Coordinates of N, CA and C in Angstrom, one line a residue:
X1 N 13.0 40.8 39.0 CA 13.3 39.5 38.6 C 12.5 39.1 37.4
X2 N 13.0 38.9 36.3 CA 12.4 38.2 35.3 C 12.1 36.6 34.7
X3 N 10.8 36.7 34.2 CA 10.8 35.3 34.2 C 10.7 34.4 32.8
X4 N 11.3 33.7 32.4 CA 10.9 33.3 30.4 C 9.5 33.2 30.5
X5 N 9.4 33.6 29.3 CA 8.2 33.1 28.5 C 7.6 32.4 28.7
X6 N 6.2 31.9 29.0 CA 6.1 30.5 29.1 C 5.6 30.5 27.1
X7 N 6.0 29.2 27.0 CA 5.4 29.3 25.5 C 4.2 28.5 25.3
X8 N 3.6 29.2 24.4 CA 2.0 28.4 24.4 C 1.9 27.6 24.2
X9 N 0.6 26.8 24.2 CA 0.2 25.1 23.9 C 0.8 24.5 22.9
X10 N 0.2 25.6 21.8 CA 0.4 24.8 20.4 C 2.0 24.6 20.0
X11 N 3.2 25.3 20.8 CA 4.8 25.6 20.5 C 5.2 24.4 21.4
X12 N 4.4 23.9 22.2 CA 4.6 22.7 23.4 C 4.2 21.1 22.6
X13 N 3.1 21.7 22.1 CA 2.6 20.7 20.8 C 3.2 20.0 19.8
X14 N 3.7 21.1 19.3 CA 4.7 21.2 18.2 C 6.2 20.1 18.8
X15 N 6.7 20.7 20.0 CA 7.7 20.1 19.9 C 7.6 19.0 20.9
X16 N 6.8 18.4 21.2 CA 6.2 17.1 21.5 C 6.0 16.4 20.4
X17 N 5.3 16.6 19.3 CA 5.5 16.2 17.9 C 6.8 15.7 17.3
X18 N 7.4 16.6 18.0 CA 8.8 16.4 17.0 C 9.7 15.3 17.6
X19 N 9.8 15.3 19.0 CA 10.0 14.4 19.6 C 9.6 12.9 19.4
X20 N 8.1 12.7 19.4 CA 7.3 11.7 19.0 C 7.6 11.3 17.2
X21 N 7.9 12.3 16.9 CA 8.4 11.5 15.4 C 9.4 11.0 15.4
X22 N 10.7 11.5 16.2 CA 11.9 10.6 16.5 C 11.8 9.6 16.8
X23 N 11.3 9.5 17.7 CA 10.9 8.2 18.5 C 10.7 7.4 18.0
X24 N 9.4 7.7 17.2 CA 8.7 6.5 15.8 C 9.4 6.2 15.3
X25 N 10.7 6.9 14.8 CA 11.6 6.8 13.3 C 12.4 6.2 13.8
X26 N 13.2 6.2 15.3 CA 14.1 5.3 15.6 C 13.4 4.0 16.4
X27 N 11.8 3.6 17.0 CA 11.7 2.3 17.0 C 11.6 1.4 15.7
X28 N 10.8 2.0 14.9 CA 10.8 1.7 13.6 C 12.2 1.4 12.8
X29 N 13.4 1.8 13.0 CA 14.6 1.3 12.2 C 15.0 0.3 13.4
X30 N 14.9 0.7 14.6 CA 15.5 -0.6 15.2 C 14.4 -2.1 15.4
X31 N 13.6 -1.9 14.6 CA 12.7 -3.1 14.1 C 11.2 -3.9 15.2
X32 N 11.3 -2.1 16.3 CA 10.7 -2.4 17.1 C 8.6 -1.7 16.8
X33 N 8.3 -2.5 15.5 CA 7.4 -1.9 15.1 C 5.9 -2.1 15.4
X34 N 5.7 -2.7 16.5 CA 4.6 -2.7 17.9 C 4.3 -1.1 18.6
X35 N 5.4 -1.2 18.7 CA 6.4 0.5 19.5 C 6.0 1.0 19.0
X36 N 6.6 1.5 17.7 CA 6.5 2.4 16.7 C 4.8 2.5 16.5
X37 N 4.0 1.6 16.4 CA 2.6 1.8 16.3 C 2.4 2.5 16.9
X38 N 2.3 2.3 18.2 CA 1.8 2.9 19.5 C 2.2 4.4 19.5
X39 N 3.7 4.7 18.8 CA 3.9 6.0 19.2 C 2.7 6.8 18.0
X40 N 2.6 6.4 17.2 CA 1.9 6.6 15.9 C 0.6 7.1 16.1
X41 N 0.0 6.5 17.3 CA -1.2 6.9 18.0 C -1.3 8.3 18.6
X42 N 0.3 8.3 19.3 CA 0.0 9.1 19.9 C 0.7 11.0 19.3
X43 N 0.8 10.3 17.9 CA 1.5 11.4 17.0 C 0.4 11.5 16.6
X44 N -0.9 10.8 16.0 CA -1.9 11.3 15.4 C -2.8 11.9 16.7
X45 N -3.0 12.0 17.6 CA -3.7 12.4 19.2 C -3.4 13.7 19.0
X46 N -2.1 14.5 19.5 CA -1.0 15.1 19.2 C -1.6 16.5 17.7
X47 N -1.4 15.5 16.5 CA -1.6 16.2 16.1 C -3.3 16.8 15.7
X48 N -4.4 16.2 15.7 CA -5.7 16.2 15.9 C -5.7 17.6 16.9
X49 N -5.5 17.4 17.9 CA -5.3 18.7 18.9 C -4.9 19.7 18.8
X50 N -3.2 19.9 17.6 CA -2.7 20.9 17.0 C -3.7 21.6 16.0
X51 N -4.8 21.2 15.5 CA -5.8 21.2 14.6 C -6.8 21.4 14.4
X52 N -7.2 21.2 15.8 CA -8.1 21.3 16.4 C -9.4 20.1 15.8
X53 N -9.0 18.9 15.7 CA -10.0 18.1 15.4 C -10.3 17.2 16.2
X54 N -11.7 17.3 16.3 CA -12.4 16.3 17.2 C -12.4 15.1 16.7
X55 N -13.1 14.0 17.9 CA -13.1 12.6 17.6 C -14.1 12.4 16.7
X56 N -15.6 13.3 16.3 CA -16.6 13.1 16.1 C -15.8 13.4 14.5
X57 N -15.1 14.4 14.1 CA -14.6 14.4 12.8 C -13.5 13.6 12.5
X58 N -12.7 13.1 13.1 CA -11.9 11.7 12.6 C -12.8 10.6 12.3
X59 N -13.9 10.3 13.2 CA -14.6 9.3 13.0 C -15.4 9.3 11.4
X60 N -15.8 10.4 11.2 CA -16.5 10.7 9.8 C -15.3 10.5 9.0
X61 N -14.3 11.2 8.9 CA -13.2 10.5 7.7 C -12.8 9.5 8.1
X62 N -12.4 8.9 9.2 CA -12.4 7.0 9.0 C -13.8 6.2 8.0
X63 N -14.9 6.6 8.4 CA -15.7 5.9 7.7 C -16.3 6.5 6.2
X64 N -15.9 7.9 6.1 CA -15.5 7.7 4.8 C -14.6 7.0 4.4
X65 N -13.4 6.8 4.6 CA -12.2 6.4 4.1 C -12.7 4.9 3.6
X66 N -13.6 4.1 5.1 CA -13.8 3.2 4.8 C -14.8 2.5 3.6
X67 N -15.6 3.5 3.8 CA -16.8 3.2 2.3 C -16.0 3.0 1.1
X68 N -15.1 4.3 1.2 CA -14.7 4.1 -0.1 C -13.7 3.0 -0.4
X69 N -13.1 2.9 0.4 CA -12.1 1.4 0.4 C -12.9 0.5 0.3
X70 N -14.0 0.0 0.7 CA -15.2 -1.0 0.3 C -16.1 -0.7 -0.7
X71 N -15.6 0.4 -1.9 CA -16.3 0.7 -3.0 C -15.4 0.0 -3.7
X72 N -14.0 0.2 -3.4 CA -13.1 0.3 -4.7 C -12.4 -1.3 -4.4
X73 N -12.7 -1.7 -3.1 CA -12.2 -3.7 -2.8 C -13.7 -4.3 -3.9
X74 N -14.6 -3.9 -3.7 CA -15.7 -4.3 -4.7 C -15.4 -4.5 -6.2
X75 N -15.1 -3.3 -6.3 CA -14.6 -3.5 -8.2 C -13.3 -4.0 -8.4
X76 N -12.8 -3.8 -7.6 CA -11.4 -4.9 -7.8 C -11.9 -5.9 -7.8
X77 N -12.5 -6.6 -6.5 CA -12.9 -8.2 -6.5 C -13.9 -8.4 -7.8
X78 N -14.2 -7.2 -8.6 CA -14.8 -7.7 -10.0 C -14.1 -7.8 -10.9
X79 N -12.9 -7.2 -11.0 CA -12.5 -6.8 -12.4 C -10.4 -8.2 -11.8
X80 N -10.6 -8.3 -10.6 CA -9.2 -9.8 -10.5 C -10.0 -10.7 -9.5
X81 N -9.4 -11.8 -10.5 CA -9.3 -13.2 -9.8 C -8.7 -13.4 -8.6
X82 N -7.6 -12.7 -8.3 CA -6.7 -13.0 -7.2 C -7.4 -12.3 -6.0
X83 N -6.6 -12.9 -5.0 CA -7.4 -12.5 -3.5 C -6.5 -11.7 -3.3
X84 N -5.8 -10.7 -3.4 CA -4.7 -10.1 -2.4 C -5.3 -9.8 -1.1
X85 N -4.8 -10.1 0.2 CA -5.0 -9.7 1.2 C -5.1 -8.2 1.4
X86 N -5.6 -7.6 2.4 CA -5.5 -6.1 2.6 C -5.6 -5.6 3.7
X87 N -4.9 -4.6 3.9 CA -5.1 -3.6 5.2 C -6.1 -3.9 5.9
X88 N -6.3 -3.8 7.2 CA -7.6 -4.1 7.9 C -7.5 -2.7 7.7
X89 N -9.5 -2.2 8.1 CA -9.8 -1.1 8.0 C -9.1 -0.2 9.5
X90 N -9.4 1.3 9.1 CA -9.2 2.0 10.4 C -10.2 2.4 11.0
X91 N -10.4 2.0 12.4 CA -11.1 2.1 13.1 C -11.0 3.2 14.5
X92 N -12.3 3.7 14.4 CA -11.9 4.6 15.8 C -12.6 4.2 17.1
X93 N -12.0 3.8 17.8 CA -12.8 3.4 19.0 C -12.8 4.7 20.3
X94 N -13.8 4.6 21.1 CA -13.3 5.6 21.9 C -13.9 5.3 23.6

């Protein structure tokens, strides 16, 4: 008796991924974009794991990312008058 394949993590990964991008792309056109966040979470989870990246290194590029968005809102709020609102930062909680 033979039995399939089982296929490995990362090919299980992958098409969980693929899945979860659907998903995103059809809450997102049907204008359910709460949803769509949430799957977005769990596409970036997802993919972190395909990648093998830890929480301790996402956290280091969030707060890089952040410095530098708070280098470059600095010299903007020097060089315009206008307030444009902005992105809240990204945050990793855990």
């Amino acid at each position: 008796m033979e039995t399939d394949p089982v296929p490995n993590s990362d090919e299980q990964l992958v098409a969980v991924l693929v899945m979860l991008e659907e998903c995103r792309s059809a809450l997102a056109a049907s204008g359910n974009r709460d949803s769509a966040h949430l799957v977005s979470v769990a596409v970036l989870d997802v993919r972190m794991k395909l990648n093998r990246i830890g929480d301790a290194e996402l956290k280091l590029l969030c707060d890089a990312m952040a410095a530098k968005e708070l280098a470059g809102d600095d010299l903007q709020e020097a060089t315009s008058s206008q307030g444009l609102s902005r992105r809240p930062l990204l945050r990793v909680v855990k």
